[in-house]
PDB file of C-alpha atoms and ligand atoms in Angstrom:
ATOM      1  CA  UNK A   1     130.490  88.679 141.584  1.00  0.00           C
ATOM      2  CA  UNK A   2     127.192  89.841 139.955  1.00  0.00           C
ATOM      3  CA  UNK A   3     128.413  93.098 139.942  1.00  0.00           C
ATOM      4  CA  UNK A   4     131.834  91.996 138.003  1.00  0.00           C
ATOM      5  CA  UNK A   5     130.130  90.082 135.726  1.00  0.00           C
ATOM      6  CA  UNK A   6     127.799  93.018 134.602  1.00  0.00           C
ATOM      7  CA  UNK A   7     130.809  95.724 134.410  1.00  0.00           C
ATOM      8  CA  UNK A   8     132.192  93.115 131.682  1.00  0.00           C
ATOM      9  CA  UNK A   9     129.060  92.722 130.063  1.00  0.00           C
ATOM     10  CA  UNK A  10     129.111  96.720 129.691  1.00  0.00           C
ATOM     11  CA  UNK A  11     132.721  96.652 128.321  1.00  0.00           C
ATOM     12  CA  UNK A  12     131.662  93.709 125.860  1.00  0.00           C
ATOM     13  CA  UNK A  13     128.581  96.441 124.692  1.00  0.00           C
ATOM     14  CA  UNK A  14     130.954  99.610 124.775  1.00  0.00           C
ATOM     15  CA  UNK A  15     134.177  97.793 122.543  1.00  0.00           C
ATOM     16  CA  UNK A  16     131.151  96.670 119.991  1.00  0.00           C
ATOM     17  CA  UNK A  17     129.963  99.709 119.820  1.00  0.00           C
ATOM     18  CA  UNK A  18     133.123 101.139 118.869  1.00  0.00           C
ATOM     19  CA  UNK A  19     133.966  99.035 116.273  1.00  0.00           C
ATOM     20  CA  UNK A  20     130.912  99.436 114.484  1.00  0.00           C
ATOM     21  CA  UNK A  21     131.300 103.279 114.818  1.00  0.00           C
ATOM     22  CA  UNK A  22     134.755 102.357 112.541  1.00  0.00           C
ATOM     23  CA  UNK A  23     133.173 100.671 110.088  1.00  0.00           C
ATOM     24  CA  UNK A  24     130.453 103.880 109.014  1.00  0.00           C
ATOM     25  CA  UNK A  25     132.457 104.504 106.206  1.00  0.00           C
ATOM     26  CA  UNK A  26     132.438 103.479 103.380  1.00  0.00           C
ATOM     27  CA  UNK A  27     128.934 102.501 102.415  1.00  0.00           C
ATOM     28  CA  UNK A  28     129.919 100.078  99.806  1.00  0.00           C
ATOM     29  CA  UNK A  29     127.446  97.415  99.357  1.00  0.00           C
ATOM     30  CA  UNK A  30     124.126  96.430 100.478  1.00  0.00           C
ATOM     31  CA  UNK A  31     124.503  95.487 103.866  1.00  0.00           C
ATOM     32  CA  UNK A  32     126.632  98.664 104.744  1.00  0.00           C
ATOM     33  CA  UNK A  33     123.594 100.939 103.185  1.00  0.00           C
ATOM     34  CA  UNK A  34     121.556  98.826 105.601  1.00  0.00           C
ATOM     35  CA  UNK A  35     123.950  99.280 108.445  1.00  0.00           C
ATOM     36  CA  UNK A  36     124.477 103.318 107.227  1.00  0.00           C
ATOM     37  CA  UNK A  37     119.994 103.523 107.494  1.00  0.00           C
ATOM     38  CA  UNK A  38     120.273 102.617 111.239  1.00  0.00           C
ATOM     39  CA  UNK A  39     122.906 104.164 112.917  1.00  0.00           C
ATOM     40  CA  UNK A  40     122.965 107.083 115.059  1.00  0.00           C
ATOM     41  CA  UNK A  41     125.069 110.194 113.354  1.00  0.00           C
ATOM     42  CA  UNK A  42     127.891 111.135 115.645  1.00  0.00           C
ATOM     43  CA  UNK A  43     128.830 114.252 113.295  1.00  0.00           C
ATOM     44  CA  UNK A  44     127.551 117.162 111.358  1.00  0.00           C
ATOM     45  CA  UNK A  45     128.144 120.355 109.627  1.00  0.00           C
ATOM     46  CA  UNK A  46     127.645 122.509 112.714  1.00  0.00           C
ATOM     47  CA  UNK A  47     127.766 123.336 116.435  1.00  0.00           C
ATOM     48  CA  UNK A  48     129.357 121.017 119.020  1.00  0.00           C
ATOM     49  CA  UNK A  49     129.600 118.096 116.295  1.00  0.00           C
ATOM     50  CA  UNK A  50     131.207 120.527 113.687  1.00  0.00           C
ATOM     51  CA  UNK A  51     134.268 119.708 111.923  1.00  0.00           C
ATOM     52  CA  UNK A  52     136.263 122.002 114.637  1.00  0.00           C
ATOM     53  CA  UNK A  53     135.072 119.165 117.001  1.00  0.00           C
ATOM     54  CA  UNK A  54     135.719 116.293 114.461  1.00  0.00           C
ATOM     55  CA  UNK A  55     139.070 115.031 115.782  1.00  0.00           C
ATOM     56  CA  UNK A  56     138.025 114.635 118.884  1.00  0.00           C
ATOM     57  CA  UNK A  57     134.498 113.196 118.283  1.00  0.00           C
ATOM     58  CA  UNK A  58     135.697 110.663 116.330  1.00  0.00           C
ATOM     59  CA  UNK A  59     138.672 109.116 118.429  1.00  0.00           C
ATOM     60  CA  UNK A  60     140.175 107.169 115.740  1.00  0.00           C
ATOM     61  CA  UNK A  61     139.924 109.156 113.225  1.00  0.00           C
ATOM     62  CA  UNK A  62     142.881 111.628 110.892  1.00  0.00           C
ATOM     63  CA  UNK A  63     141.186 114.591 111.109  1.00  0.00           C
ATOM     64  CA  UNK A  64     143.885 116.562 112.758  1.00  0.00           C
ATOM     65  CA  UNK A  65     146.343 114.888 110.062  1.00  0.00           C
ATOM     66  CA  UNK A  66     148.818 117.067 108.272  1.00  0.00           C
ATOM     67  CA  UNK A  67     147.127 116.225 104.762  1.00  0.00           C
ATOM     68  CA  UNK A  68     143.856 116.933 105.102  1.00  0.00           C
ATOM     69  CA  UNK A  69     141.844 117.631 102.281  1.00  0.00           C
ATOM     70  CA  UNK A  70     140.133 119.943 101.387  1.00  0.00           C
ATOM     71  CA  UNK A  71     142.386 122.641  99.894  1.00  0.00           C
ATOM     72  CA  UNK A  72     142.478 126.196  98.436  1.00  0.00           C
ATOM     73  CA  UNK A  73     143.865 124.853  94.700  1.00  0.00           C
ATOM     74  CA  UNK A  74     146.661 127.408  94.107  1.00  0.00           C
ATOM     75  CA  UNK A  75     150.358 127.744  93.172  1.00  0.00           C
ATOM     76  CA  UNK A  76     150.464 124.730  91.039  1.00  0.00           C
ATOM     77  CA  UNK A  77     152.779 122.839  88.533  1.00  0.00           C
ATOM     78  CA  UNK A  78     151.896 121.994  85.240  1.00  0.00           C
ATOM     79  CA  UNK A  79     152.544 118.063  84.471  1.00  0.00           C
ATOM     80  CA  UNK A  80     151.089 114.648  85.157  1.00  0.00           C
ATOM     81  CA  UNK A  81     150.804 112.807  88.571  1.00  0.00           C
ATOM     82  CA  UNK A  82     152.534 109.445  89.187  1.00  0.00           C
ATOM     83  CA  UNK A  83     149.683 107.127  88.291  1.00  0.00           C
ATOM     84  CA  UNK A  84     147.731 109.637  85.635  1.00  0.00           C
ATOM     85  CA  UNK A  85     144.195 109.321  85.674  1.00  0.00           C
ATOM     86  CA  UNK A  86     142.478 106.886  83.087  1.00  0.00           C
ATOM     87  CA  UNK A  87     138.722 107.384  83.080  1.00  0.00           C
ATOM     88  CA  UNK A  88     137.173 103.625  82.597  1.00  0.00           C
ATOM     89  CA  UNK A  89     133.332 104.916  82.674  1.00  0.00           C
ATOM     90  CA  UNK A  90     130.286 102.815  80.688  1.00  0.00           C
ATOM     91  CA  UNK A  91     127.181 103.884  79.475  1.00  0.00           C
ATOM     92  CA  UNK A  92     125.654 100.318  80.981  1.00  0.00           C
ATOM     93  CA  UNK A  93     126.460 100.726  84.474  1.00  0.00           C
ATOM     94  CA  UNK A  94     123.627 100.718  87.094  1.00  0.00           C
ATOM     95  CA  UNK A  95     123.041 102.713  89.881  1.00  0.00           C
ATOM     96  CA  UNK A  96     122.190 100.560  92.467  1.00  0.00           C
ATOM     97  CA  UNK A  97     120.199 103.380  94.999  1.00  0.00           C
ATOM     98  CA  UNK A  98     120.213 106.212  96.546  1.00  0.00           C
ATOM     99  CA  UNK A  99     120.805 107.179 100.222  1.00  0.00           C
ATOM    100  CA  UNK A 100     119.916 110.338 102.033  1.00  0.00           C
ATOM    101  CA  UNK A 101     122.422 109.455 104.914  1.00  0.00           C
ATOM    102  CA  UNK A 102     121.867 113.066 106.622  1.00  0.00           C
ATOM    103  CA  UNK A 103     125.151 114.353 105.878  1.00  0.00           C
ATOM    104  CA  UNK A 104     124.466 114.459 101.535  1.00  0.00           C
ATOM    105  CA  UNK A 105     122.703 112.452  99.087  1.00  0.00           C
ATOM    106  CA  UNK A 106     124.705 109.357  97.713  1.00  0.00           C
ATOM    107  CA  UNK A 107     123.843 107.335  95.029  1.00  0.00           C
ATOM    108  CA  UNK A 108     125.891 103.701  95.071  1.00  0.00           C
ATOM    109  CA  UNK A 109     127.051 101.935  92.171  1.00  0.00           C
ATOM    110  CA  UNK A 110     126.988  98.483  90.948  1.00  0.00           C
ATOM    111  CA  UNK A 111     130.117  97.192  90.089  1.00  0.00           C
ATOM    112  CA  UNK A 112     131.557  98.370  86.587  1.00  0.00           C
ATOM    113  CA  UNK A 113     133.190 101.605  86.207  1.00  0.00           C
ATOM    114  CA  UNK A 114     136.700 102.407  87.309  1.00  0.00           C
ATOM    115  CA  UNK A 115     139.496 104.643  86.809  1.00  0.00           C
ATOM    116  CA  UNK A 116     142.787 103.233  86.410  1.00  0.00           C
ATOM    117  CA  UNK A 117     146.203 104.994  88.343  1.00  0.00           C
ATOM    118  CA  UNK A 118     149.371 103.174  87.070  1.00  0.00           C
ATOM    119  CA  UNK A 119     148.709  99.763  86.952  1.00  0.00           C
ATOM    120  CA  UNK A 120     146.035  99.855  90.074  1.00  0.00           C
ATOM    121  CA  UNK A 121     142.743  99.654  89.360  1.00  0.00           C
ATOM    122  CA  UNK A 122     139.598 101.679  91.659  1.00  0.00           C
ATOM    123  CA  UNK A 123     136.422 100.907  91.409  1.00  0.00           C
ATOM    124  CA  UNK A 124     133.636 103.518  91.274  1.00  0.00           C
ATOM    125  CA  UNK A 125     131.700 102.956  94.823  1.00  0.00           C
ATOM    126  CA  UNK A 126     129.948 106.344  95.095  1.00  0.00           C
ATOM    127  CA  UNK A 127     128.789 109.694  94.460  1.00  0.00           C
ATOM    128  CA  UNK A 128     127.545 112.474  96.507  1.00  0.00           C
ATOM    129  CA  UNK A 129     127.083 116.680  96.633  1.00  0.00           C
ATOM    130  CA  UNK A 130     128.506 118.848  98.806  1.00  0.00           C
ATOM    131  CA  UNK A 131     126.763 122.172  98.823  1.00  0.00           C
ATOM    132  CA  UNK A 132     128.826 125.042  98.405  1.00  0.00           C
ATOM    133  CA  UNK A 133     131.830 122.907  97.158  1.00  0.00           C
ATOM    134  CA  UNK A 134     134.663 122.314  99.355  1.00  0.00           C
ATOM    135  CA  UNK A 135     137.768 122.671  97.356  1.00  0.00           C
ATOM    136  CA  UNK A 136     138.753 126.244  96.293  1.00  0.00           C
ATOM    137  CA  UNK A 137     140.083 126.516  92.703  1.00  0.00           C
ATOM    138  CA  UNK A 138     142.025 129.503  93.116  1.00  0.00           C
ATOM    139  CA  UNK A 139     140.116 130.944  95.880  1.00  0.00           C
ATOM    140  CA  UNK A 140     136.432 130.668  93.914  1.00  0.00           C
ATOM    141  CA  UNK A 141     134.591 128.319  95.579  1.00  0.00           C
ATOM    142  CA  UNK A 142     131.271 126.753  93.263  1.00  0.00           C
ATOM    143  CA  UNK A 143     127.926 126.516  94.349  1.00  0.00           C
ATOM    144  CA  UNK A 144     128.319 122.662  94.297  1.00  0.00           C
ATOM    145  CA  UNK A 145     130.489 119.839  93.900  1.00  0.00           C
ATOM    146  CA  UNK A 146     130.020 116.511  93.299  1.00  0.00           C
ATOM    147  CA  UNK A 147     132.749 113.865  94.632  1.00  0.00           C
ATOM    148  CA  UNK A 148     133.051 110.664  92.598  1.00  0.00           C
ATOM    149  CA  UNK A 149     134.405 108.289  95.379  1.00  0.00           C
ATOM    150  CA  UNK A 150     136.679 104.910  94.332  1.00  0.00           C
ATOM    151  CA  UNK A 151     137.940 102.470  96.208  1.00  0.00           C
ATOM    152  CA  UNK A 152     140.902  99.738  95.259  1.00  0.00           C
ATOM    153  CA  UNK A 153     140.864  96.387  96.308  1.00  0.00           C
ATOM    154  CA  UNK A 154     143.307  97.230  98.952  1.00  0.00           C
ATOM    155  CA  UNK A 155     141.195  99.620 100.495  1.00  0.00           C
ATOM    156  CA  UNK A 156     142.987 102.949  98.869  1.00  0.00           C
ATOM    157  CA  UNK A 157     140.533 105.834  97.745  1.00  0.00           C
ATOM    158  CA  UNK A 158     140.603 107.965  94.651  1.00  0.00           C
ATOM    159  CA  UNK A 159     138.059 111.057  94.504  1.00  0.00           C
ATOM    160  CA  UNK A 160     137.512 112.625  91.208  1.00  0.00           C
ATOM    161  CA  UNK A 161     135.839 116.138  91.965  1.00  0.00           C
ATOM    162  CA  UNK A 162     133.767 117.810  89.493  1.00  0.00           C
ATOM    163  CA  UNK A 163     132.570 121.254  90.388  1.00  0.00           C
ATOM    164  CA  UNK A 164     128.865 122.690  88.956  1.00  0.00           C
ATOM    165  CA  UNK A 165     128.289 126.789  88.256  1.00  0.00           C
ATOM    166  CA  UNK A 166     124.711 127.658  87.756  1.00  0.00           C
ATOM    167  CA  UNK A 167     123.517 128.348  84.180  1.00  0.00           C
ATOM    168  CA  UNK A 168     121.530 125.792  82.108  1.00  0.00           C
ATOM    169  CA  UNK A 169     120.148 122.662  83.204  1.00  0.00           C
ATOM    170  CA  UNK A 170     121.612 119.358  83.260  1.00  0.00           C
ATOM    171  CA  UNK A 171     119.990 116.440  81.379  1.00  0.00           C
ATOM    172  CA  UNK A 172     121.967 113.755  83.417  1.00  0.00           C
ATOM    173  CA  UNK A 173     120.950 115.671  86.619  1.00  0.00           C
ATOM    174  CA  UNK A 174     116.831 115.830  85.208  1.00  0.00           C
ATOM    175  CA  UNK A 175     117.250 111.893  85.469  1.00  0.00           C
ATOM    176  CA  UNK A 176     118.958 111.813  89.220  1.00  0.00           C
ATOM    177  CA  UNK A 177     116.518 114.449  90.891  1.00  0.00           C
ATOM    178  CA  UNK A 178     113.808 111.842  89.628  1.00  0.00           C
ATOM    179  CA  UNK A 179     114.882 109.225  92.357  1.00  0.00           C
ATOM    180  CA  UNK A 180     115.537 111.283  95.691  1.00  0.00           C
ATOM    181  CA  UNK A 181     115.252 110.399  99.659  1.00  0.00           C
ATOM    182  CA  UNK A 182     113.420 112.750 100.794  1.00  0.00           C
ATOM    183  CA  UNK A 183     113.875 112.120 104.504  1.00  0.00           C
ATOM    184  CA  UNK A 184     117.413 111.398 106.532  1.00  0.00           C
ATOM    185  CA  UNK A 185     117.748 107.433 106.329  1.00  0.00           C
ATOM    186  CA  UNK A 186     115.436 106.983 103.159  1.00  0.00           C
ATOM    187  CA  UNK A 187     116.815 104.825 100.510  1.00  0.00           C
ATOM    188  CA  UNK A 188     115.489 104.426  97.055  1.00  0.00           C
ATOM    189  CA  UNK A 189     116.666 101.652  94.590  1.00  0.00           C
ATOM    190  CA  UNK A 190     116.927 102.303  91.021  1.00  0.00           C
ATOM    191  CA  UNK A 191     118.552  99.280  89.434  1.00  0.00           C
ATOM    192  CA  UNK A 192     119.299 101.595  86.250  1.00  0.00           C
ATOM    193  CA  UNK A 193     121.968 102.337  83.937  1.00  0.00           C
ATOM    194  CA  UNK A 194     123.691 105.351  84.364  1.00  0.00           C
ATOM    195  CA  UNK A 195     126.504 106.746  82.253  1.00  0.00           C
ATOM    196  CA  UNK A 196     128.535 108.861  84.517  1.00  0.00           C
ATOM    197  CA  UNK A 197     130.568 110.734  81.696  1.00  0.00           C
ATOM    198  CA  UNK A 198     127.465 112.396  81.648  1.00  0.00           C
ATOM    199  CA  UNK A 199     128.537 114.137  85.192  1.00  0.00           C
ATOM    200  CA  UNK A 200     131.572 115.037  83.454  1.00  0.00           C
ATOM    201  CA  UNK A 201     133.451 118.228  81.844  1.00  0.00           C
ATOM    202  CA  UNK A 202     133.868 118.396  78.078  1.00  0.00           C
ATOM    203  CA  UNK A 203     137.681 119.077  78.885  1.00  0.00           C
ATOM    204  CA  UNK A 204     139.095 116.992  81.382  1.00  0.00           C
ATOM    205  CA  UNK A 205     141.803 118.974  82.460  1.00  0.00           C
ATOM    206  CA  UNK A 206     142.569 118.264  86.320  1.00  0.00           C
ATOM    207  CA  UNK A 207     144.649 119.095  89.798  1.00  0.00           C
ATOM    208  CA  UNK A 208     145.456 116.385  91.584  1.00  0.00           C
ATOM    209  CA  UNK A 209     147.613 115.625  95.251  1.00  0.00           C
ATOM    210  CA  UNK A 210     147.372 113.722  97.793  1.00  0.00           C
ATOM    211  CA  UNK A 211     144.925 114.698 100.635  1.00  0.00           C
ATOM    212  CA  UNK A 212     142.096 113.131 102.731  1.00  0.00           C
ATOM    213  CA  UNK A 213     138.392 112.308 102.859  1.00  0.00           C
ATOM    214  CA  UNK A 214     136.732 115.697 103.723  1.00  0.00           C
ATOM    215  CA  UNK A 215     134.070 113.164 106.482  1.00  0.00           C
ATOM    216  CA  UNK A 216     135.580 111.628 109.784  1.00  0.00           C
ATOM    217  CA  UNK A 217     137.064 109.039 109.500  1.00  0.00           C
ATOM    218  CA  UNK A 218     139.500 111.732 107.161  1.00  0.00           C
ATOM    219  CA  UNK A 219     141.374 109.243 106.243  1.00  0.00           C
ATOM    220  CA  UNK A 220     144.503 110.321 104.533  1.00  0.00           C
ATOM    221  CA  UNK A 221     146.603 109.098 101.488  1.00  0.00           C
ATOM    222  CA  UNK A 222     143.391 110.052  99.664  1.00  0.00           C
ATOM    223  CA  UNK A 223     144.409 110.614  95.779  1.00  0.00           C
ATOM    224  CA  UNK A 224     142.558 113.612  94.949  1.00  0.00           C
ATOM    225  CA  UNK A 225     141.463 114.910  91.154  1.00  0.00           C
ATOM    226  CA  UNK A 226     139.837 118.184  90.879  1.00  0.00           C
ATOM    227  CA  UNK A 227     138.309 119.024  87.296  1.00  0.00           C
ATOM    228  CA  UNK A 228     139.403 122.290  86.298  1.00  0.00           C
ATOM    229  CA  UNK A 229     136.453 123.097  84.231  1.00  0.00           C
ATOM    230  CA  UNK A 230     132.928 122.943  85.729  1.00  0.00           C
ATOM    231  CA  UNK A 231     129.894 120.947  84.612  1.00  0.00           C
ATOM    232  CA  UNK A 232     126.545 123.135  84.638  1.00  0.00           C
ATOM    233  CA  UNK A 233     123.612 122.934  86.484  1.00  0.00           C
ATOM    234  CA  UNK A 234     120.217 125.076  87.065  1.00  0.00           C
ATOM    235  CA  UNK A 235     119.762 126.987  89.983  1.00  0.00           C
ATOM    236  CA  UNK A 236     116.638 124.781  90.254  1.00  0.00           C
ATOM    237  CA  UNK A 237     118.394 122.044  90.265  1.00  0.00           C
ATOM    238  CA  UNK A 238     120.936 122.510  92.820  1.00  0.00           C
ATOM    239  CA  UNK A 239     117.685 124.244  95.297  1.00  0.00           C
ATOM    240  CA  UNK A 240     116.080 120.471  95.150  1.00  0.00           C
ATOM    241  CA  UNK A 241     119.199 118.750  96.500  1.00  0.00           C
ATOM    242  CA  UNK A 242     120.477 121.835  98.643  1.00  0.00           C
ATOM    243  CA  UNK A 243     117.106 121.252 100.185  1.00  0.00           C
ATOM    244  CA  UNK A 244     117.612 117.381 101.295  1.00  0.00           C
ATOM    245  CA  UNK A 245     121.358 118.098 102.666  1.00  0.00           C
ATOM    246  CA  UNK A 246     122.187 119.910 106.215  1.00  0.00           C
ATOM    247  CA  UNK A 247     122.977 123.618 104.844  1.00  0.00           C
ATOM    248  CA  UNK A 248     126.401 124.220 104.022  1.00  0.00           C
ATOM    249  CA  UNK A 249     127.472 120.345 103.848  1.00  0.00           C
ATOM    250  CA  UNK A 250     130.940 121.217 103.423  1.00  0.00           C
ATOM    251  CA  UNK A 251     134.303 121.459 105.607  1.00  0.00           C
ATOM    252  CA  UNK A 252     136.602 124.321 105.558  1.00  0.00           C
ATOM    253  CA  UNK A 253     139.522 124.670 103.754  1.00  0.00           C
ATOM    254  CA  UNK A 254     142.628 122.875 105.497  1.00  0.00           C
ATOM    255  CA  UNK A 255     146.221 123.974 106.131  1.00  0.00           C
ATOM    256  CA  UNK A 256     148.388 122.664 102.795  1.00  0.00           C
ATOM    257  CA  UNK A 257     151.756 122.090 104.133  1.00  0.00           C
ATOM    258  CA  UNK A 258     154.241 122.458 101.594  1.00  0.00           C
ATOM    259  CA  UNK A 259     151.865 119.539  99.594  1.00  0.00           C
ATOM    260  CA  UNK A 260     152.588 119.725  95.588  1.00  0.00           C
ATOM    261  CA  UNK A 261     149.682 120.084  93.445  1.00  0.00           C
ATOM    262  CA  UNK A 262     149.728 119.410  89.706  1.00  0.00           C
ATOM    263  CA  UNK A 263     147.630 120.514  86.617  1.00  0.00           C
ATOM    264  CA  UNK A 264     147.454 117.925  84.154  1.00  0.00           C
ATOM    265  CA  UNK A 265     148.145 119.982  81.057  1.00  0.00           C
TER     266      UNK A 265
HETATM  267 ZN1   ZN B 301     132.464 114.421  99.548  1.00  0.00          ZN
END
């Protein structure tokens, strides 16, 4: 009987377990960052937790899907998406921290910018670098990306992409390298405003489809936008946060099937 009772005790522990592990992503308020500063990373960049492994690692996961993102951006049509991108972005909205969750550096948002697709609204949650970038844009892949992360209030995503070349500094980025976690699980609040059309390209040209997020889960029916034009940054600049993220922080490019792509002008 003792024996019975402790097996269900285990299976108790082992469903929890799970269900947590469902909830890592995303980090949207407080007491996720808390949750994200604590837990135990099942994945990473390389070896036998590498995205080959990804699907299987993370059992509930999409990351076998069909539309997985990223993508080599190629072969596209020129016109607007259903639900065109409206960029709802103001100069008074704080960033609430900054995370180094050992996969990239994320800095959170309080609540006030969005983007608006048709008539549904998504709320900026998050930003974060990956390190080459992940999308291609016609084969040329950038030196870093960062992905602008939104979330509607019926749990849909929208990533806005903007990709960084190396030439002359960034002012914006001056002001985020001044608040970074150095170690894996460090979080730093900032409670400041931050205007995040700073982060973006003078011309706001974009691709956009329908793919996935690039981290397990990979959930799919992700609404990508990639900026055409890159933002630039100083090879100093992109050293200090290459230096805080596992090398190469980005997945591979994944198989397109037959998706359409469109360029917005
Ligand atoms: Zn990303």
């Amino acid at each position: 009987m003792r024996n019975i009772l402790f097996i269900c005790a285990l299976l108790i522990v082992i469903q929890a377990c799970r269900q947590q592990k469902n909830m890592e992503f995303p980090n949207e308020t407080t007491s996720d960052v808390e949750t994200l500063n604590t837990e135990v990373s099942h994945w990473e960049y390389e070896g036998e937790a590498g995205p080959e492994h990804w699907a299987m690692i993370e059992e509930y996961s999409d990351c076998d899907g069909l539309d997985q993102s990223p993508i080599n951006i190629v072969n596209y049509d020129r016109g607007i998406s259903k639900g065109s991108l409206q960029i709802f972005y103001a100069d008074s909205t704080h960033i609430y921290n900054v995370v180094n969750n050992g996969h990239t550096i994320q800095y959170n948002f309080a609540e006030g910018d969005y983007i608006m697709l048709e008539e549904e609204r998504f709320d900026l949650k998050q930003f974060h670098f990956h390190e080459p970038a992940e999308h291609l844009i016609e084969g040329i892949r950038y030196p870093m990306v960062i992905h602008l992360v939104h979330r509607s209030a019926t749990g849909d995503y929208a990533v806005l992409a903007v990709m960084a070349k190396e030439d002359k500094s960034s002012e914006p980025f001056d002001f985020l390298e001044r608040y970074l976690p150095i170690q894996q699980g460090d979080t730093i609040l900032v409670d400041l405003a931050f205007d995040m059309n700073l982060n973006l390209p003078e011309v706001r040209a974009y691709f956009s489809y329908t793919g996935s997020l690039t981290t397990p889960p990979c959930t799919e029916n992700v609404k990508w936008f990639i900026f055409r034009d890159p933002i630039t940054v100083s090879l100093e600049q992109v050293e200090v946060l290459r230096k805080l993220m596992p090398l190469n922080n980005y997945r591979n490019e994944q198989d397109r099937n037959n998706r359409i792509i469109l360029l917005s002008e």
